[in-house]
GROMACS .gro file of C-alpha atoms in nm:
model
  272
    1MET     CA    1   9.825   9.391   8.501
    2PRO     CA    2   9.795   9.412   8.152
    3SER     CA    3   9.598   9.806   8.000
    4GLY     CA    4   9.352   9.849   7.743
    5CYS     CA    5   9.214   9.559   7.597
    6SER     CA    6   9.476   9.329   7.763
    7ALA     CA    7   9.369   9.453   8.092
    8ARG     CA    8   8.967   9.375   8.023
    9CYS     CA    9   8.990   9.066   7.894
   10HIS     CA   10   9.162   8.875   8.093
   11LEU     CA   11   8.898   9.031   8.397
   12PHE     CA   12   8.663   8.909   8.139
   13LEU     CA   13   8.835   8.570   8.097
   14HIS     CA   14   8.904   8.478   8.495
   15TRP     CA   15   8.434   8.584   8.450
   16PHE     CA   16   8.333   8.383   8.250
   17GLY     CA   17   8.425   8.045   8.295
   18CYS     CA   18   8.779   7.985   8.371
   19HIS     CA   19   8.718   7.794   8.658
   20ARG     CA   20   9.045   7.817   8.883
   21ALA     CA   21   9.148   7.424   9.081
   22LYS     CA   22   9.193   7.472   9.493
   23GLY     CA   23   9.508   7.279   9.482
   24ASP     CA   24   9.628   6.961   9.347
   25PRO     CA   25   9.523   6.724   9.385
   26LYS     CA   26   9.622   6.450   9.740
   27PRO     CA   27   9.929   6.240   9.665
   28CYS     CA   28   9.902   5.935   9.450
   29ILE     CA   29   9.957   5.544   9.615
   30GLY     CA   30  10.289   5.496   9.606
   31TYR     CA   31  10.459   5.799   9.686
   32SER     CA   32  10.531   6.023   9.999
   33SER     CA   33  10.372   6.324  10.067
   34ARG     CA   34  10.715   6.624  10.235
   35THR     CA   35  10.735   6.970  10.310
   36VAL     CA   36  11.011   7.158  10.118
   37GLY     CA   37  11.080   7.563  10.066
   38THR     CA   38  11.215   7.868  10.326
   39ARG     CA   39  10.944   8.096  10.217
   40LYS     CA   40  10.616   7.880  10.258
   41ALA     CA   41  10.521   7.522  10.354
   42ARG     CA   42  10.503   7.359   9.972
   43ARG     CA   43  10.341   6.985   9.983
   44ILE     CA   44  10.478   6.823   9.684
   45LYS     CA   45  10.493   6.428   9.557
   46SER     CA   46  10.839   6.227   9.635
   47TYR     CA   47  10.948   5.898   9.516
   48GLY     CA   48  11.147   5.883   9.861
   49GLN     CA   49  11.462   5.785   9.664
   50PHE     CA   50  11.831   5.958   9.592
   51CYS     CA   51  11.862   5.848   9.214
   52PRO     CA   52  11.860   6.130   8.969
   53VAL     CA   53  11.586   6.011   8.742
   54ALA     CA   54  11.348   6.016   9.037
   55LYS     CA   55  11.506   6.306   9.180
   56ALA     CA   56  11.389   6.570   8.842
   57ALA     CA   57  11.061   6.393   8.776
   58GLU     CA   58  10.968   6.475   9.118
   59LEU     CA   59  11.022   6.869   8.980
   60PHE     CA   60  10.931   6.780   8.580
   61CYS     CA   61  10.596   6.568   8.619
   62GLU     CA   62  10.481   6.752   8.916
   63ARG     CA   63  10.115   6.923   8.791
   64TRP     CA   64  10.199   7.225   8.592
   65ASN     CA   65  10.529   7.236   8.595
   66ALA     CA   66  10.546   7.102   8.264
   67LEU     CA   67  10.327   7.379   8.181
   68ILE     CA   68  10.489   7.638   8.250
   69ILE     CA   69  10.790   7.561   8.144
   70ARG     CA   70  10.639   7.533   7.793
   71ASP     CA   71  10.496   7.860   7.844
   72LEU     CA   72  10.808   8.044   7.925
   73ALA     CA   73  11.044   7.856   7.682
   74HIS     CA   74  10.900   8.106   7.446
   75GLY     CA   75  11.021   8.412   7.601
   76PRO     CA   76  11.008   8.575   7.918
   77ARG     CA   77  10.633   8.615   8.064
   78ARG     CA   78  10.440   8.781   8.334
   79PHE     CA   79  10.261   8.643   8.641
   80THR     CA   80   9.901   8.748   8.428
   81ASP     CA   81  10.072   8.620   8.114
   82LEU     CA   82  10.113   8.275   8.284
   83GLN     CA   83   9.811   8.306   8.449
   84ARG     CA   84   9.636   8.290   8.120
   85GLY     CA   85   9.842   7.928   8.005
   86VAL     CA   86   9.725   7.780   8.244
   87PRO     CA   87   9.333   7.913   8.300
   88LEU     CA   88   9.252   7.590   8.534
   89MET     CA   89   9.502   7.728   8.780
   90SER     CA   90   9.426   7.897   9.070
   91PRO     CA   91   9.638   8.248   9.127
   92SER     CA   92   9.753   8.198   9.443
   93LEU     CA   93   9.846   7.757   9.350
   94LEU     CA   94  10.055   7.960   9.013
   95SER     CA   95  10.236   8.206   9.247
   96SER     CA   96  10.373   7.890   9.483
   97ARG     CA   97  10.499   7.663   9.224
   98LEU     CA   98  10.686   7.979   9.095
   99LYS     CA   99  10.867   8.078   9.389
  100TRP     CA  100  10.913   7.641   9.440
  101LEU     CA  101  11.083   7.696   9.044
  102ILE     CA  102  11.287   7.933   9.174
  103ASP     CA  103  11.403   7.788   9.450
  104GLU     CA  104  11.541   7.542   9.281
  105GLY     CA  105  11.679   7.691   9.017
  106VAL     CA  106  11.488   7.619   8.647
  107ILE     CA  107  11.326   7.951   8.650
  108GLU     CA  108  11.429   8.314   8.778
  109ARG     CA  109  11.290   8.646   8.834
  110HIS     CA  110  11.367   8.870   8.507
  111ASP     CA  111  11.300   9.308   8.436
  112MET     CA  112  11.035   9.318   8.128
  113GLY     CA  113  11.127   9.675   8.114
  114GLU     CA  114  10.826   9.940   8.235
  115ARG     CA  115  10.884   9.883   8.568
  116ARG     CA  116  10.747   9.524   8.513
  117ARG     CA  117  10.889   9.234   8.641
  118GLY     CA  118  10.827   8.860   8.496
  119TYR     CA  119  10.943   8.490   8.491
  120ALA     CA  120  11.222   8.382   8.241
  121LEU     CA  121  11.405   8.042   8.235
  122THR     CA  122  11.762   7.968   8.388
  123GLU     CA  123  12.004   7.752   8.213
  124ALA     CA  124  11.854   7.455   8.418
  125GLY     CA  125  11.556   7.563   8.294
  126ARG     CA  126  11.634   7.539   7.917
  127GLU     CA  127  11.775   7.241   7.964
  128PHE     CA  128  11.402   7.134   8.046
  129VAL     CA  129  11.255   7.287   7.705
  130PRO     CA  130  11.373   6.980   7.474
  131LEU     CA  131  11.187   6.737   7.721
  132VAL     CA  132  10.854   6.939   7.687
  133GLU     CA  133  10.916   6.960   7.290
  134GLY     CA  134  10.914   6.552   7.349
  135LEU     CA  135  10.606   6.496   7.543
  136GLY     CA  136  10.478   6.742   7.293
  137ILE     CA  137  10.539   6.531   7.002
  138TRP     CA  138  10.473   6.211   7.168
  139GLY     CA  139  10.113   6.402   7.209
  140GLN     CA  140  10.048   6.493   6.897
  141ARG     CA  141  10.168   6.112   6.775
  142TRP     CA  142   9.922   5.955   7.045
  143THR     CA  143   9.699   6.176   7.198
  144ARG     CA  144   9.479   6.308   6.904
  145ARG     CA  145   9.123   6.210   6.854
  146THR     CA  146   8.829   6.354   6.925
  147LEU     CA  147   8.815   6.655   7.139
  148GLN     CA  148   8.638   6.530   7.490
  149ALA     CA  149   8.368   6.806   7.633
  150HIS     CA  150   8.627   6.970   7.898
  151GLU     CA  151   8.881   6.982   7.634
  152ILE     CA  152   8.687   7.247   7.428
  153ASP     CA  153   8.858   7.544   7.623
  154LEU     CA  154   8.763   7.875   7.521
  155GLY     CA  155   8.986   8.132   7.675
  156LEU     CA  156   9.277   7.892   7.604
  157LEU     CA  157   9.179   7.922   7.217
  158VAL     CA  158   9.202   8.288   7.260
  159TRP     CA  159   9.533   8.313   7.463
  160SER     CA  160   9.695   8.072   7.229
  161LEU     CA  161   9.549   8.247   6.883
  162GLU     CA  162   9.681   8.535   7.047
  163SER     CA  163  10.035   8.442   7.225
  164SER     CA  164  10.150   8.257   6.882
  165ALA     CA  165  10.040   8.513   6.626
  166ASN     CA  166  10.290   8.694   6.402
  167PRO     CA  167  10.110   9.096   6.358
  168ASP     CA  168  10.408   9.097   6.123
  169ALA     CA  169  10.230   8.966   5.908
  170PHE     CA  170  10.039   9.214   5.833
  171GLY     CA  171  10.349   9.497   5.699
  172PRO     CA  172  10.419   9.781   5.939
  173GLY     CA  173  10.038   9.899   5.903
  174ARG     CA  174   9.736   9.843   6.093
  175CYS     CA  175   9.518   9.532   6.103
  176LEU     CA  176   9.202   9.445   6.330
  177ILE     CA  177   9.090   9.082   6.317
  178ARG     CA  178   8.698   9.020   6.462
  179LEU     CA  179   8.640   8.631   6.485
  180GLU     CA  180   8.341   8.497   6.534
  181LEU     CA  181   8.294   8.173   6.752
  182THR     CA  182   7.977   8.080   6.573
  183ASP     CA  183   7.847   7.840   6.817
  184GLN     CA  184   7.957   8.056   7.152
  185THR     CA  185   7.622   8.270   7.339
  186ASP     CA  186   7.662   8.655   7.263
  187ALA     CA  187   7.895   8.692   7.588
  188LYS     CA  188   8.160   8.453   7.367
  189ARG     CA  189   8.051   8.480   7.034
  190PHE     CA  190   8.281   8.754   6.942
  191TRP     CA  191   8.653   8.880   7.005
  192TRP     CA  192   8.940   9.149   6.859
  193PHE     CA  193   9.285   9.083   6.763
  194LEU     CA  194   9.454   9.450   6.728
  195ASN     CA  195   9.847   9.397   6.524
  196GLN     CA  196   9.998   9.730   6.533
  197LYS     CA  197  10.333   9.794   6.629
  198GLY     CA  198  10.441   9.412   6.622
  199LYS     CA  199  10.222   9.358   6.933
  200CYS     CA  200   9.894   9.153   6.862
  201GLU     CA  201   9.679   9.271   7.126
  202LEU     CA  202   9.299   9.048   7.199
  203CYS     CA  203   9.047   9.257   7.258
  204VAL     CA  204   8.695   9.162   7.398
  205ASP     CA  205   8.535   9.471   7.254
  206ASP     CA  206   8.552   9.655   6.979
  207PRO     CA  207   8.850   9.827   6.960
  208GLY     CA  208   8.702  10.046   6.741
  209GLY     CA  209   8.864  10.184   6.337
  210GLU     CA  210   8.827   9.928   6.018
  211VAL     CA  211   8.790   9.602   6.057
  212ASN     CA  212   8.996   9.422   5.806
  213LEU     CA  213   8.924   9.069   5.816
  214TYR     CA  214   8.632   8.831   5.919
  215VAL     CA  215   8.675   8.542   6.061
  216ALA     CA  216   8.386   8.312   6.193
  217CYS     CA  217   8.357   7.940   6.257
  218THR     CA  218   8.295   7.706   6.540
  219LEU     CA  219   8.469   7.674   6.847
  220PRO     CA  220   8.550   7.301   6.796
  221ASP     CA  221   8.667   7.399   6.463
  222ALA     CA  222   8.924   7.665   6.569
  223ILE     CA  223   9.087   7.432   6.827
  224HIS     CA  224   9.112   7.135   6.544
  225ILE     CA  225   9.288   7.451   6.351
  226VAL     CA  226   9.525   7.563   6.588
  227ARG     CA  227   9.624   7.224   6.700
  228GLY     CA  228   9.733   7.119   6.330
  229ASP     CA  229   9.427   6.828   6.310
  230ILE     CA  230   9.313   7.056   5.976
  231SER     CA  231   9.508   7.241   5.776
  232PRO     CA  232   9.336   7.664   5.729
  233ALA     CA  233   9.343   7.595   5.337
  234HIS     CA  234   9.177   7.269   5.396
  235ALA     CA  235   8.954   7.447   5.646
  236ILE     CA  236   8.823   7.755   5.478
  237GLY     CA  237   8.814   7.453   5.091
  238ASP     CA  238   8.584   7.259   5.350
  239ASN     CA  239   8.375   7.543   5.461
  240ARG     CA  240   8.480   7.461   5.868
  241ILE     CA  241   8.593   7.864   5.887
  242GLU     CA  242   8.536   8.161   5.673
  243VAL     CA  243   8.725   8.426   5.570
  244LEU     CA  244   8.625   8.790   5.473
  245GLY     CA  245   8.786   9.106   5.422
  246ASP     CA  246   9.065   9.269   5.263
  247ASN     CA  247   9.238   9.090   4.976
  248TRP     CA  248   9.619   9.151   5.149
  249ALA     CA  249   9.459   9.039   5.511
  250ARG     CA  250   9.318   8.754   5.368
  251CYS     CA  251   9.693   8.647   5.240
  252ALA     CA  252   9.822   8.734   5.495
  253PHE     CA  253   9.565   8.532   5.721
  254THR     CA  254   9.746   8.190   5.708
  255ASP     CA  255  10.105   8.382   5.858
  256TRP     CA  256   9.939   8.579   6.090
  257LEU     CA  257   9.822   8.259   6.267
  258ASN     CA  258  10.190   8.125   6.277
  259LEU     CA  259  10.193   7.748   6.389
  260GLY     CA  260  10.429   7.607   6.534
  261PRO     CA  261  10.598   7.322   6.369
  262LEU     CA  262  10.387   7.063   6.651
  263THR     CA  263  10.079   7.124   6.402
  264LYS     CA  264  10.335   6.907   6.126
  265VAL     CA  265  10.347   6.665   6.327
  266GLN     CA  266  10.099   6.372   6.256
  267SER     CA  267   9.890   6.125   6.423
  268ARG     CA  268   9.978   5.757   6.406
  269ARG     CA  269   9.663   5.663   6.639
  270SER     CA  270   9.400   5.445   6.413
  271ASP     CA  271   9.102   5.616   6.486
  272THR     CA  272   9.150   5.949   6.465
   0.00000   0.00000   0.00000
């Protein structure tokens, strides 16, 4: 488990509403189900064909696998880091899925130092990354629409901000950001991002010290910014987000967000 702010944050996110799925849905019509694996029996969906397209799809298209590869594409991750990227996935299912991907040679265990073990993509796993990127591009072009209620995910938002942030945007010194989600209850309203020593750490409690940047918006607007539906500059200009604090911190805010290349992909839906 992580220490300090991250440990408390992980436990808090688990407590307040990251409901875990109990398991994968039953196989769809047209699939056959088979048991694979030597460590533990695991039920997966099989096309029952020797075709290489079918064999690859059995692995890549199984629920959650593409998201695990998505997160590992950014570098090695610990189990708890991967959990935060798939908050609706139960720990037991994630553990089982990681073992399966190891058996298939897609990922491997990775030494992250300080007696910490994690996971990383193998050569075979890295060949899946362009497929994940292609899915992301297609999704940005053709699936962006009004957010549905079940897609307004607080846990995924704060994890996304922490994992993609560029703490070096503020220089070598310490910078503390307080995020206020104005439409949330008191227990979920305030979040702190502590940037120091090249790391961004999410905190559910005020870690103390001077706050350099105050950011306030609704949860849906924060998601729209992270998803690339609206740029930070336009969100500030339209008063959909308020950014106050030290001038040097405000100037570096967009660089700190470090929004990925997918946010530059324009939607092609007529109803966007």
